PDB file of C-alpha atoms and ligand atoms in Angstrom:
ATOM      1  CA  MET A   8    -107.201  57.898 -29.146  1.00  0.00           C
ATOM      2  CA  LYS A   9    -108.464  54.577 -27.797  1.00  0.00           C
ATOM      3  CA  ASN A  10    -111.550  53.175 -29.539  1.00  0.00           C
ATOM      4  CA  GLN A  11    -114.112  53.015 -26.718  1.00  0.00           C
ATOM      5  CA  TYR A  12    -115.820  49.995 -28.272  1.00  0.00           C
ATOM      6  CA  GLN A  13    -112.572  47.993 -28.479  1.00  0.00           C
ATOM      7  CA  THR A  14    -112.772  44.764 -26.490  1.00  0.00           C
ATOM      8  CA  GLU A  15    -109.916  42.954 -24.747  1.00  0.00           C
ATOM      9  CA  GLU A  16    -109.587  39.190 -24.631  1.00  0.00           C
ATOM     10  CA  ALA A  17    -110.273  37.449 -21.314  1.00  0.00           C
ATOM     11  CA  LYS A  18    -109.766  33.745 -20.642  1.00  0.00           C
ATOM     12  CA  ILE A  19    -112.123  31.637 -18.534  1.00  0.00           C
ATOM     13  CA  THR A  20    -110.072  29.996 -15.777  1.00  0.00           C
ATOM     14  CA  LYS A  21    -112.821  28.662 -13.510  1.00  0.00           C
ATOM     15  CA  ILE A  22    -116.545  27.971 -13.807  1.00  0.00           C
ATOM     16  CA  THR A  23    -118.825  27.366 -10.840  1.00  0.00           C
ATOM     17  CA  VAL A  24    -122.418  26.288 -11.332  1.00  0.00           C
ATOM     18  CA  ASP A  25    -124.315  28.354  -8.778  1.00  0.00           C
ATOM     19  CA  THR A  26    -127.943  27.509  -9.540  1.00  0.00           C
ATOM     20  CA  PRO A  27    -129.524  25.550 -12.431  1.00  0.00           C
ATOM     21  CA  ASP A  28    -129.399  28.638 -14.707  1.00  0.00           C
ATOM     22  CA  VAL A  29    -126.631  30.750 -13.136  1.00  0.00           C
ATOM     23  CA  LYS A  30    -122.880  30.261 -13.480  1.00  0.00           C
ATOM     24  CA  LEU A  31    -119.959  32.118 -11.941  1.00  0.00           C
ATOM     25  CA  PHE A  32    -117.073  32.650 -14.373  1.00  0.00           C
ATOM     26  CA  ARG A  33    -113.523  33.519 -13.296  1.00  0.00           C
ATOM     27  CA  LEU A  34    -111.665  35.459 -15.998  1.00  0.00           C
ATOM     28  CA  GLU A  35    -108.049  36.444 -16.521  1.00  0.00           C
ATOM     29  CA  MET A  36    -107.041  39.113 -19.038  1.00  0.00           C
ATOM     30  CA  VAL A  37    -104.948  37.647 -21.864  1.00  0.00           C
ATOM     31  CA  ASN A  38    -102.917  40.724 -22.911  1.00  0.00           C
ATOM     32  CA  SER A  39    -103.531  43.309 -20.206  1.00  0.00           C
ATOM     33  CA  ASP A  40    -104.067  43.786 -16.484  1.00  0.00           C
ATOM     34  CA  VAL A  41    -107.418  43.393 -14.784  1.00  0.00           C
ATOM     35  CA  PRO A  42    -108.875  46.912 -15.083  1.00  0.00           C
ATOM     36  CA  GLU A  43    -109.366  48.796 -11.841  1.00  0.00           C
ATOM     37  CA  PHE A  44    -113.064  48.739 -10.983  1.00  0.00           C
ATOM     38  CA  TYR A  45    -115.362  49.607  -8.093  1.00  0.00           C
ATOM     39  CA  PRO A  46    -118.092  47.325  -6.741  1.00  0.00           C
ATOM     40  CA  GLY A  47    -121.339  48.041  -8.578  1.00  0.00           C
ATOM     41  CA  GLN A  48    -119.648  48.957 -11.859  1.00  0.00           C
ATOM     42  CA  ILE A  49    -120.443  47.006 -15.004  1.00  0.00           C
ATOM     43  CA  LEU A  50    -118.650  45.702 -18.073  1.00  0.00           C
ATOM     44  CA  GLU A  51    -119.758  44.617 -21.526  1.00  0.00           C
ATOM     45  CA  ILE A  52    -118.990  41.011 -22.438  1.00  0.00           C
ATOM     46  CA  SER A  53    -119.007  39.896 -26.076  1.00  0.00           C
ATOM     47  CA  LEU A  54    -118.986  36.711 -28.101  1.00  0.00           C
ATOM     48  CA  PRO A  55    -118.450  36.824 -31.869  1.00  0.00           C
ATOM     49  CA  GLY A  56    -121.776  36.239 -33.633  1.00  0.00           C
ATOM     50  CA  TYR A  57    -123.778  36.756 -30.428  1.00  0.00           C
ATOM     51  CA  GLY A  58    -123.212  40.447 -29.667  1.00  0.00           C
ATOM     52  CA  GLU A  59    -122.662  42.073 -26.297  1.00  0.00           C
ATOM     53  CA  ALA A  60    -124.314  42.011 -22.883  1.00  0.00           C
ATOM     54  CA  PRO A  61    -123.786  44.200 -19.798  1.00  0.00           C
ATOM     55  CA  VAL A  62    -122.965  42.370 -16.567  1.00  0.00           C
ATOM     56  CA  ALA A  63    -121.780  43.433 -13.143  1.00  0.00           C
ATOM     57  CA  TYR A  64    -118.346  42.812 -11.659  1.00  0.00           C
ATOM     58  CA  CYS A  65    -118.933  40.142  -9.054  1.00  0.00           C
ATOM     59  CA  SER A  66    -115.567  39.639  -7.307  1.00  0.00           C
ATOM     60  CA  SER A  67    -113.437  41.582  -4.846  1.00  0.00           C
ATOM     61  CA  ALA A  68    -112.130  44.833  -6.331  1.00  0.00           C
ATOM     62  CA  SER A  69    -108.823  44.222  -4.561  1.00  0.00           C
ATOM     63  CA  GLU A  70    -108.135  40.988  -6.452  1.00  0.00           C
ATOM     64  CA  ARG A  71    -105.721  41.951  -9.231  1.00  0.00           C
ATOM     65  CA  LYS A  72    -105.047  38.568 -10.927  1.00  0.00           C
ATOM     66  CA  TYR A  73    -108.595  37.831 -12.043  1.00  0.00           C
ATOM     67  CA  PHE A  74    -112.178  39.068 -11.863  1.00  0.00           C
ATOM     68  CA  GLU A  75    -115.470  37.215 -11.799  1.00  0.00           C
ATOM     69  CA  ILE A  76    -118.859  37.633 -13.437  1.00  0.00           C
ATOM     70  CA  CYS A  77    -122.019  35.754 -12.589  1.00  0.00           C
ATOM     71  CA  VAL A  78    -124.450  35.237 -15.442  1.00  0.00           C
ATOM     72  CA  ARG A  79    -127.963  33.874 -15.718  1.00  0.00           C
ATOM     73  CA  GLU A  80    -128.779  32.039 -18.928  1.00  0.00           C
ATOM     74  CA  ILE A  81    -131.697  33.910 -20.443  1.00  0.00           C
ATOM     75  CA  GLY A  82    -131.130  34.380 -24.199  1.00  0.00           C
ATOM     76  CA  LEU A  83    -128.745  33.981 -27.096  1.00  0.00           C
ATOM     77  CA  LEU A  84    -125.474  35.326 -25.743  1.00  0.00           C
ATOM     78  CA  THR A  85    -125.871  34.051 -22.220  1.00  0.00           C
ATOM     79  CA  LYS A  86    -126.798  30.564 -23.508  1.00  0.00           C
ATOM     80  CA  ARG A  87    -123.626  30.479 -25.609  1.00  0.00           C
ATOM     81  CA  LEU A  88    -121.558  31.732 -22.661  1.00  0.00           C
ATOM     82  CA  HIS A  89    -122.909  28.909 -20.514  1.00  0.00           C
ATOM     83  CA  GLU A  90    -121.678  26.416 -23.142  1.00  0.00           C
ATOM     84  CA  LEU A  91    -118.079  27.684 -22.923  1.00  0.00           C
ATOM     85  CA  LYS A  92    -115.364  25.738 -21.107  1.00  0.00           C
ATOM     86  CA  ILE A  93    -112.269  26.598 -19.085  1.00  0.00           C
ATOM     87  CA  GLY A  94    -109.609  27.923 -21.490  1.00  0.00           C
ATOM     88  CA  ASP A  95    -112.146  29.538 -23.872  1.00  0.00           C
ATOM     89  CA  THR A  96    -111.966  33.306 -24.314  1.00  0.00           C
ATOM     90  CA  ILE A  97    -114.545  36.093 -24.476  1.00  0.00           C
ATOM     91  CA  GLY A  98    -114.317  39.828 -25.250  1.00  0.00           C
ATOM     92  CA  VAL A  99    -114.651  42.352 -22.424  1.00  0.00           C
ATOM     93  CA  ARG A 100    -114.723  46.145 -22.239  1.00  0.00           C
ATOM     94  CA  GLY A 101    -115.249  48.409 -19.263  1.00  0.00           C
ATOM     95  CA  PRO A 102    -115.603  49.195 -16.426  1.00  0.00           C
ATOM     96  CA  TYR A 103    -118.585  51.489 -16.938  1.00  0.00           C
ATOM     97  CA  GLY A 104    -120.795  53.546 -14.659  1.00  0.00           C
ATOM     98  CA  TYR A 105    -120.171  54.790 -11.124  1.00  0.00           C
ATOM     99  CA  GLY A 106    -120.905  51.743  -8.988  1.00  0.00           C
ATOM    100  CA  PHE A 107    -122.019  51.805  -5.361  1.00  0.00           C
ATOM    101  CA  PRO A 108    -121.568  54.929  -3.194  1.00  0.00           C
ATOM    102  CA  THR A 109    -118.336  53.575  -1.698  1.00  0.00           C
ATOM    103  CA  ASP A 110    -117.442  56.771   0.214  1.00  0.00           C
ATOM    104  CA  GLU A 111    -120.812  56.705   1.979  1.00  0.00           C
ATOM    105  CA  ILE A 112    -120.505  52.963   2.710  1.00  0.00           C
ATOM    106  CA  LYS A 113    -117.149  53.592   4.386  1.00  0.00           C
ATOM    107  CA  LYS A 114    -118.601  56.408   6.540  1.00  0.00           C
ATOM    108  CA  ARG A 115    -122.060  55.066   7.394  1.00  0.00           C
ATOM    109  CA  ASN A 116    -123.802  51.775   8.089  1.00  0.00           C
ATOM    110  CA  THR A 117    -125.291  50.099   5.018  1.00  0.00           C
ATOM    111  CA  LEU A 118    -128.448  48.078   4.504  1.00  0.00           C
ATOM    112  CA  ILE A 119    -128.285  45.959   1.341  1.00  0.00           C
ATOM    113  CA  ILE A 120    -131.549  44.627  -0.068  1.00  0.00           C
ATOM    114  CA  ALA A 121    -131.224  42.126  -2.899  1.00  0.00           C
ATOM    115  CA  GLY A 122    -133.836  40.094  -4.739  1.00  0.00           C
ATOM    116  CA  GLY A 123    -132.959  37.147  -6.998  1.00  0.00           C
ATOM    117  CA  ILE A 124    -130.019  37.834  -9.310  1.00  0.00           C
ATOM    118  CA  GLY A 125    -129.953  41.351  -7.858  1.00  0.00           C
ATOM    119  CA  MET A 126    -127.464  39.794  -5.414  1.00  0.00           C
ATOM    120  CA  ILE A 127    -124.822  39.578  -8.150  1.00  0.00           C
ATOM    121  CA  PRO A 128    -123.290  43.095  -7.917  1.00  0.00           C
ATOM    122  CA  PHE A 129    -123.399  42.993  -4.111  1.00  0.00           C
ATOM    123  CA  ARG A 130    -121.022  40.023  -4.035  1.00  0.00           C
ATOM    124  CA  SER A 131    -118.311  42.371  -5.294  1.00  0.00           C
ATOM    125  CA  LEU A 132    -119.053  44.820  -2.474  1.00  0.00           C
ATOM    126  CA  LEU A 133    -119.223  42.147   0.242  1.00  0.00           C
ATOM    127  CA  GLU A 134    -116.029  40.449  -0.934  1.00  0.00           C
ATOM    128  CA  THR A 135    -114.217  43.807  -1.107  1.00  0.00           C
ATOM    129  CA  ALA A 136    -115.431  44.773   2.384  1.00  0.00           C
ATOM    130  CA  CYS A 137    -114.405  41.379   3.827  1.00  0.00           C
ATOM    131  CA  ASP A 138    -110.974  41.657   2.182  1.00  0.00           C
ATOM    132  CA  ASN A 139    -110.445  45.220   3.489  1.00  0.00           C
ATOM    133  CA  PRO A 140    -112.161  45.498   6.887  1.00  0.00           C
ATOM    134  CA  ASP A 141    -110.103  48.559   7.861  1.00  0.00           C
ATOM    135  CA  ASN A 142    -111.424  50.422   4.814  1.00  0.00           C
ATOM    136  CA  TYR A 143    -114.986  49.352   5.564  1.00  0.00           C
ATOM    137  CA  PRO A 144    -115.235  49.877   9.340  1.00  0.00           C
ATOM    138  CA  LYS A 145    -119.009  50.436   9.485  1.00  0.00           C
ATOM    139  CA  ASP A 146    -121.711  47.774   9.810  1.00  0.00           C
ATOM    140  CA  ILE A 147    -123.364  46.092   6.849  1.00  0.00           C
ATOM    141  CA  GLN A 148    -126.719  44.320   7.039  1.00  0.00           C
ATOM    142  CA  VAL A 149    -128.031  42.203   4.153  1.00  0.00           C
ATOM    143  CA  PHE A 150    -131.633  41.288   3.357  1.00  0.00           C
ATOM    144  CA  TYR A 151    -131.552  38.755   0.520  1.00  0.00           C
ATOM    145  CA  GLY A 152    -134.684  37.190  -0.929  1.00  0.00           C
ATOM    146  CA  SER A 153    -135.015  34.347  -3.381  1.00  0.00           C
ATOM    147  CA  LYS A 154    -137.957  32.449  -4.841  1.00  0.00           C
ATOM    148  CA  ASN A 155    -136.691  29.183  -3.336  1.00  0.00           C
ATOM    149  CA  LYS A 156    -133.602  27.582  -1.810  1.00  0.00           C
ATOM    150  CA  GLU A 157    -132.323  26.393  -5.215  1.00  0.00           C
ATOM    151  CA  GLY A 158    -132.273  30.007  -6.441  1.00  0.00           C
ATOM    152  CA  LEU A 159    -129.970  31.319  -3.688  1.00  0.00           C
ATOM    153  CA  LEU A 160    -126.623  32.505  -5.033  1.00  0.00           C
ATOM    154  CA  PHE A 161    -123.141  32.314  -3.467  1.00  0.00           C
ATOM    155  CA  GLU A 162    -124.029  29.960  -0.598  1.00  0.00           C
ATOM    156  CA  SER A 163    -120.405  28.935  -0.141  1.00  0.00           C
ATOM    157  CA  ASP A 164    -119.517  32.583   0.655  1.00  0.00           C
ATOM    158  CA  TYR A 165    -121.988  33.015   3.536  1.00  0.00           C
ATOM    159  CA  ASP A 166    -119.709  31.601   6.194  1.00  0.00           C
ATOM    160  CA  LYS A 167    -117.001  34.179   5.386  1.00  0.00           C
ATOM    161  CA  TRP A 168    -119.475  37.055   4.979  1.00  0.00           C
ATOM    162  CA  CYS A 169    -121.254  36.329   8.262  1.00  0.00           C
ATOM    163  CA  LYS A 170    -118.042  37.075  10.180  1.00  0.00           C
ATOM    164  CA  LYS A 171    -118.461  40.743   9.172  1.00  0.00           C
ATOM    165  CA  ILE A 172    -122.002  41.039   7.871  1.00  0.00           C
ATOM    166  CA  ASP A 173    -125.423  40.658   9.485  1.00  0.00           C
ATOM    167  CA  MET A 174    -127.138  38.435   6.925  1.00  0.00           C
ATOM    168  CA  HIS A 175    -130.837  37.628   6.640  1.00  0.00           C
ATOM    169  CA  LEU A 176    -132.382  35.344   4.056  1.00  0.00           C
ATOM    170  CA  THR A 177    -135.969  34.915   2.994  1.00  0.00           C
ATOM    171  CA  LEU A 178    -137.554  32.492   0.535  1.00  0.00           C
ATOM    172  CA  ASP A 179    -140.914  32.975  -1.196  1.00  0.00           C
ATOM    173  CA  GLU A 180    -141.519  29.245  -0.835  1.00  0.00           C
ATOM    174  CA  GLY A 181    -139.929  26.620   1.395  1.00  0.00           C
ATOM    175  CA  LYS A 182    -139.911  25.116   4.860  1.00  0.00           C
ATOM    176  CA  GLU A 183    -139.998  27.506   7.803  1.00  0.00           C
ATOM    177  CA  GLY A 184    -136.858  27.353   9.943  1.00  0.00           C
ATOM    178  CA  GLU A 185    -134.444  25.890   7.385  1.00  0.00           C
ATOM    179  CA  LYS A 186    -130.854  27.043   7.480  1.00  0.00           C
ATOM    180  CA  VAL A 187    -128.584  27.621   4.489  1.00  0.00           C
ATOM    181  CA  GLU A 188    -124.877  27.499   5.360  1.00  0.00           C
ATOM    182  CA  GLY A 189    -125.787  28.385   8.929  1.00  0.00           C
ATOM    183  CA  VAL A 190    -128.046  31.314   7.970  1.00  0.00           C
ATOM    184  CA  TYR A 191    -131.684  31.058   9.094  1.00  0.00           C
ATOM    185  CA  CYS A 192    -134.223  31.342   6.237  1.00  0.00           C
ATOM    186  CA  ASP A 193    -137.488  33.156   6.746  1.00  0.00           C
ATOM    187  CA  ILE A 194    -140.400  32.283   4.503  1.00  0.00           C
ATOM    188  CA  GLY A 195    -142.202  35.163   2.795  1.00  0.00           C
ATOM    189  CA  LEU A 196    -141.503  38.231   0.712  1.00  0.00           C
ATOM    190  CA  ILE A 197    -138.418  40.282   1.443  1.00  0.00           C
ATOM    191  CA  THR A 198    -140.513  43.072   2.956  1.00  0.00           C
ATOM    192  CA  LYS A 199    -141.326  40.671   5.833  1.00  0.00           C
ATOM    193  CA  LEU A 200    -137.739  41.036   7.049  1.00  0.00           C
ATOM    194  CA  PHE A 201    -138.433  44.685   7.927  1.00  0.00           C
ATOM    195  CA  ASP A 202    -140.941  43.523  10.557  1.00  0.00           C
ATOM    196  CA  LYS A 203    -138.925  40.567  11.871  1.00  0.00           C
ATOM    197  CA  THR A 204    -135.471  42.140  12.039  1.00  0.00           C
ATOM    198  CA  GLU A 205    -133.993  45.071  13.876  1.00  0.00           C
ATOM    199  CA  VAL A 206    -133.165  47.275  10.901  1.00  0.00           C
ATOM    200  CA  ILE A 207    -129.696  48.793  11.074  1.00  0.00           C
ATOM    201  CA  LYS A 208    -129.660  52.460  12.213  1.00  0.00           C
ATOM    202  CA  ASP A 209    -127.880  55.535  10.773  1.00  0.00           C
ATOM    203  CA  ALA A 210    -127.645  53.703   7.477  1.00  0.00           C
ATOM    204  CA  ILE A 211    -127.904  54.183   3.775  1.00  0.00           C
ATOM    205  CA  ALA A 212    -129.862  51.528   1.844  1.00  0.00           C
ATOM    206  CA  ILE A 213    -128.957  50.016  -1.521  1.00  0.00           C
ATOM    207  CA  VAL A 214    -131.583  48.029  -3.402  1.00  0.00           C
ATOM    208  CA  CYS A 215    -131.155  45.737  -6.415  1.00  0.00           C
ATOM    209  CA  GLY A 216    -133.863  43.429  -7.650  1.00  0.00           C
ATOM    210  CA  PRO A 217    -136.989  43.231  -9.787  1.00  0.00           C
ATOM    211  CA  PRO A 218    -138.790  46.602 -10.132  1.00  0.00           C
ATOM    212  CA  VAL A 219    -141.880  45.392  -8.257  1.00  0.00           C
ATOM    213  CA  MET A 220    -139.677  44.435  -5.292  1.00  0.00           C
ATOM    214  CA  CYS A 221    -137.964  47.843  -5.387  1.00  0.00           C
ATOM    215  CA  LYS A 222    -141.319  49.652  -5.117  1.00  0.00           C
ATOM    216  CA  PHE A 223    -142.397  47.726  -2.009  1.00  0.00           C
ATOM    217  CA  VAL A 224    -138.932  47.958  -0.450  1.00  0.00           C
ATOM    218  CA  ILE A 225    -138.889  51.745  -0.895  1.00  0.00           C
ATOM    219  CA  ASN A 226    -142.218  51.926   0.977  1.00  0.00           C
ATOM    220  CA  GLU A 227    -140.662  49.960   3.845  1.00  0.00           C
ATOM    221  CA  LEU A 228    -137.550  52.120   3.862  1.00  0.00           C
ATOM    222  CA  LYS A 229    -139.679  55.254   4.046  1.00  0.00           C
ATOM    223  CA  LYS A 230    -141.614  53.721   6.978  1.00  0.00           C
ATOM    224  CA  HIS A 231    -138.229  53.233   8.657  1.00  0.00           C
ATOM    225  CA  ASN A 232    -137.379  56.917   8.085  1.00  0.00           C
ATOM    226  CA  PHE A 233    -134.706  56.491   5.404  1.00  0.00           C
ATOM    227  CA  ALA A 234    -134.325  59.830   3.586  1.00  0.00           C
ATOM    228  CA  ASP A 235    -134.718  59.743  -0.218  1.00  0.00           C
ATOM    229  CA  GLU A 236    -131.062  60.711  -0.675  1.00  0.00           C
ATOM    230  CA  ASP A 237    -130.011  57.767   1.527  1.00  0.00           C
ATOM    231  CA  ILE A 238    -131.799  55.207  -0.672  1.00  0.00           C
ATOM    232  CA  TYR A 239    -129.886  53.933  -3.713  1.00  0.00           C
ATOM    233  CA  LEU A 240    -131.329  51.759  -6.467  1.00  0.00           C
ATOM    234  CA  SER A 241    -129.560  49.741  -9.115  1.00  0.00           C
ATOM    235  CA  LEU A 242    -131.500  50.122 -12.359  1.00  0.00           C
ATOM    236  CA  GLU A 243    -131.582  47.550 -15.116  1.00  0.00           C
ATOM    237  CA  ARG A 244    -132.255  48.623 -18.691  1.00  0.00           C
ATOM    238  CA  ARG A 245    -131.571  47.175 -22.148  1.00  0.00           C
ATOM    239  CA  MET A 246    -128.089  48.630 -22.506  1.00  0.00           C
ATOM    240  CA  GLU A 247    -126.270  48.646 -25.822  1.00  0.00           C
ATOM    241  CA  CYS A 248    -123.202  50.864 -26.181  1.00  0.00           C
ATOM    242  CA  GLY A 249    -122.236  51.259 -22.530  1.00  0.00           C
ATOM    243  CA  VAL A 250    -120.868  54.756 -23.085  1.00  0.00           C
ATOM    244  CA  GLY A 251    -123.962  56.986 -23.246  1.00  0.00           C
ATOM    245  CA  GLN A 252    -124.125  57.245 -27.028  1.00  0.00           C
ATOM    246  CA  CYS A 253    -126.980  55.000 -28.214  1.00  0.00           C
ATOM    247  CA  GLU A 254    -129.570  56.217 -25.644  1.00  0.00           C
ATOM    248  CA  HIS A 255    -131.141  52.735 -25.261  1.00  0.00           C
ATOM    249  CA  CYS A 256    -130.809  52.916 -21.486  1.00  0.00           C
ATOM    250  CA  ALA A 257    -132.132  56.458 -20.980  1.00  0.00           C
ATOM    251  CA  VAL A 258    -134.024  57.156 -17.756  1.00  0.00           C
ATOM    252  CA  GLY A 259    -135.254  60.741 -17.990  1.00  0.00           C
ATOM    253  CA  SER A 260    -132.131  62.764 -18.695  1.00  0.00           C
ATOM    254  CA  TYR A 261    -129.818  60.046 -17.303  1.00  0.00           C
ATOM    255  CA  PHE A 262    -128.212  57.037 -18.948  1.00  0.00           C
ATOM    256  CA  VAL A 263    -127.983  53.849 -16.876  1.00  0.00           C
ATOM    257  CA  CYS A 264    -124.621  52.929 -18.423  1.00  0.00           C
ATOM    258  CA  LYS A 265    -122.890  56.288 -17.977  1.00  0.00           C
ATOM    259  CA  ASP A 266    -124.637  57.869 -14.957  1.00  0.00           C
ATOM    260  CA  GLY A 267    -125.643  54.653 -13.141  1.00  0.00           C
ATOM    261  CA  PRO A 268    -126.432  51.863 -12.812  1.00  0.00           C
ATOM    262  CA  ILE A 269    -126.817  53.024  -9.184  1.00  0.00           C
ATOM    263  CA  PHE A 270    -129.005  56.098  -8.618  1.00  0.00           C
ATOM    264  CA  SER A 271    -130.151  57.746  -5.424  1.00  0.00           C
ATOM    265  CA  TRP A 272    -133.925  57.704  -5.064  1.00  0.00           C
ATOM    266  CA  ASP A 273    -134.132  61.495  -4.750  1.00  0.00           C
ATOM    267  CA  LYS A 274    -132.605  61.805  -8.240  1.00  0.00           C
ATOM    268  CA  ILE A 275    -135.017  59.452 -10.012  1.00  0.00           C
ATOM    269  CA  LYS A 276    -138.210  59.341  -7.961  1.00  0.00           C
ATOM    270  CA  GLY A 277    -139.862  62.005 -10.145  1.00  0.00           C
ATOM    271  CA  ILE A 278    -139.082  60.246 -13.427  1.00  0.00           C
ATOM    272  CA  GLU A 279    -142.053  58.335 -14.809  1.00  0.00           C
ATOM    273  CA  GLY A 280    -141.241  54.648 -15.349  1.00  0.00           C
ATOM    274  CA  ALA A 281    -137.862  54.843 -13.584  1.00  0.00           C
ATOM    275  CA  ILE A 282    -138.820  51.696 -11.658  1.00  0.00           C
TER     276      ILE A 282
HETATM  277  C1  FAD B  25    -126.660  47.388 -15.645  1.00  0.00           C
HETATM  278  C2  FAD B  25    -126.937  45.933 -15.928  1.00  0.00           C
HETATM  279  C3  FAD B  25    -126.252  44.950 -15.236  1.00  0.00           C
HETATM  280  C4  FAD B  25    -126.515  43.592 -15.482  1.00  0.00           C
HETATM  281  N1  FAD B  25    -125.817  42.667 -14.778  1.00  0.00           N
HETATM  282  C5  FAD B  25    -126.057  41.352 -15.014  1.00  0.00           C
HETATM  283  C6  FAD B  25    -125.297  40.358 -14.325  1.00  0.00           C
HETATM  284  O1  FAD B  25    -124.380  40.661 -13.549  1.00  0.00           O
HETATM  285  N2  FAD B  25    -125.596  39.059 -14.581  1.00  0.00           N
HETATM  286  C7  FAD B  25    -126.599  38.683 -15.455  1.00  0.00           C
HETATM  287  O2  FAD B  25    -126.826  37.494 -15.614  1.00  0.00           O
HETATM  288  N3  FAD B  25    -127.314  39.613 -16.115  1.00  0.00           N
HETATM  289  C8  FAD B  25    -127.068  40.936 -15.937  1.00  0.00           C
HETATM  290  N4  FAD B  25    -127.756  41.866 -16.648  1.00  0.00           N
HETATM  291  C9  FAD B  25    -128.757  41.414 -17.641  1.00  0.00           C
HETATM  292  C10 FAD B  25    -128.022  40.933 -18.881  1.00  0.00           C
HETATM  293  O3  FAD B  25    -127.360  42.012 -19.497  1.00  0.00           O
HETATM  294  C11 FAD B  25    -129.023  40.316 -19.890  1.00  0.00           C
HETATM  295  O4  FAD B  25    -129.597  39.169 -19.292  1.00  0.00           O
HETATM  296  C12 FAD B  25    -128.292  39.910 -21.167  1.00  0.00           C
HETATM  297  O5  FAD B  25    -128.003  41.078 -21.920  1.00  0.00           O
HETATM  298  C13 FAD B  25    -129.149  38.978 -21.993  1.00  0.00           C
HETATM  299  O6  FAD B  25    -128.462  38.726 -23.204  1.00  0.00           O
HETATM  300  P1  FAD B  25    -128.878  37.506 -24.121  1.00  0.00           P
HETATM  301  O7  FAD B  25    -128.305  37.734 -25.489  1.00  0.00           O
HETATM  302  O8  FAD B  25    -128.554  36.215 -23.463  1.00  0.00           O
HETATM  303  O9  FAD B  25    -130.470  37.629 -24.154  1.00  0.00           O
HETATM  304  P2  FAD B  25    -131.375  38.096 -25.402  1.00  0.00           P
HETATM  305  O10 FAD B  25    -131.440  36.969 -26.382  1.00  0.00           O
HETATM  306  O11 FAD B  25    -130.940  39.454 -25.869  1.00  0.00           O
HETATM  307  O12 FAD B  25    -132.768  38.277 -24.623  1.00  0.00           O
HETATM  308  C14 FAD B  25    -133.433  37.178 -23.981  1.00  0.00           C
HETATM  309  C15 FAD B  25    -134.676  37.711 -23.269  1.00  0.00           C
HETATM  310  O13 FAD B  25    -134.311  38.525 -22.140  1.00  0.00           O
HETATM  311  C16 FAD B  25    -134.814  39.854 -22.281  1.00  0.00           C
HETATM  312  N5  FAD B  25    -133.755  40.754 -21.789  1.00  0.00           N
HETATM  313  C17 FAD B  25    -132.452  40.740 -22.130  1.00  0.00           C
HETATM  314  N6  FAD B  25    -131.791  41.712 -21.470  1.00  0.00           N
HETATM  315  C18 FAD B  25    -132.679  42.341 -20.714  1.00  0.00           C
HETATM  316  C19 FAD B  25    -132.614  43.434 -19.796  1.00  0.00           C
HETATM  317  N7  FAD B  25    -131.469  44.089 -19.517  1.00  0.00           N
HETATM  318  N8  FAD B  25    -133.747  43.825 -19.184  1.00  0.00           N
HETATM  319  C20 FAD B  25    -134.909  43.196 -19.430  1.00  0.00           C
HETATM  320  N9  FAD B  25    -135.047  42.150 -20.281  1.00  0.00           N
HETATM  321  C21 FAD B  25    -133.951  41.739 -20.906  1.00  0.00           C
HETATM  322  C22 FAD B  25    -135.089  40.005 -23.751  1.00  0.00           C
HETATM  323  O14 FAD B  25    -136.077  40.973 -24.000  1.00  0.00           O
HETATM  324  C23 FAD B  25    -135.546  38.613 -24.143  1.00  0.00           C
HETATM  325  O15 FAD B  25    -136.880  38.410 -23.773  1.00  0.00           O
HETATM  326  C24 FAD B  25    -127.500  43.226 -16.451  1.00  0.00           C
HETATM  327  C25 FAD B  25    -128.162  44.215 -17.165  1.00  0.00           C
HETATM  328  C26 FAD B  25    -127.887  45.551 -16.925  1.00  0.00           C
HETATM  329  C27 FAD B  25    -128.587  46.605 -17.725  1.00  0.00           C
END
C-alpha cells in the first residue's frame, strides 16, 4: 500500500516574479508523471528542515509536462522556497480535495470573485477553460480585487483570458481610470463591482479571498438572488496532513483538505466560524 505521506521530487524549471512577495514556480516531476488534477485542488509542498505547506495548483489541468504553483512569501517554508533557483528540487504530494465544481461550470455561467492571492487557484481554472473552450462553453465573468496595482497577479495572462472571459479589476487604492494590460481598473472595494457591472445571469458564483471579503461578497450575491447552493467558497485553514487525519483544518464536521477546500455556502453557512 502506498504511504500517503510519501512525497515525490519535483524540479523547478522556471520562476516568474509576479509581485514583490509572490513568485510563480514551474515544476516538472523528476521520477513520475504530473499527477492528474482538477482546478481548485491542492498539493502539499515540502522542503527538508522547513516542513510542508498546502498550495493550490495554478496552471492548466490539461498541461501534462509540468504544473505551476504560485506562492506568497509569508513564513519559514515560503521564504526558503523563494530563495530556490531553477534546477533545485522540492517534495510534492497530492492532489488533495475536490477542487471547483467543474461539472456545474461546464453547464452554467460562472461568476468568479477573487481577492488578493485568492486569485491563485482561479488561474488554473481560467487557463484550463481557455485551453479547452469546447469543454467550457458557458460564460465566465471575473471580479478581481487587489490592494493596489503592484499586488495584481498574472497580468501577462489577461490578454489571453479576455478573449474568453469578461474580466473586471478593482484596486483599493490607485488612480481612477487606469488600465492594466488593457483591462480597466475601478477604484474601491470589490463589492463596488456589483453596482457598476452587469452581473452575469443564470450563474454559479465561486469566491476566494480574505474572510472579511467573503462575508460582504455573500451579502452582494444574495442581493443578486444567487441561491445558497449556487455560491461556492474556498476556505483557508492551517492544514497539516492533507488527508483528513490530523483534524487541524476541521470546519464543523468537514475537513478543508479532504472535503474542500471548496464548499457550497448552503453546506457551511450554519457552522460557527466557517468564514
Ligand atoms: C487550502 C489552502 C490553499 C493554499 N494555497 C496557497 C497558494 O496557492 N499559495 C500561497 O502562497 N499560499 C497558499 N496557502 C497558504 C500557505 O499554505 C501558507 O502561507 C504556508 O503554509 C505558510 O508556510 P510558511 O512555513 O512559509 O509560514 P509559517 O512560518 O508557518 O507562518 C508564517 C505566518 O503565517 C501564518 N499562516 C501560515 N499559514 C496560514 C494559513 N493557512 N492561514 C492563516 N495563517 C497562516 C502563521 O500563523 C504565521 O503568522 C494555502 C493554504 C490553504 C489552507
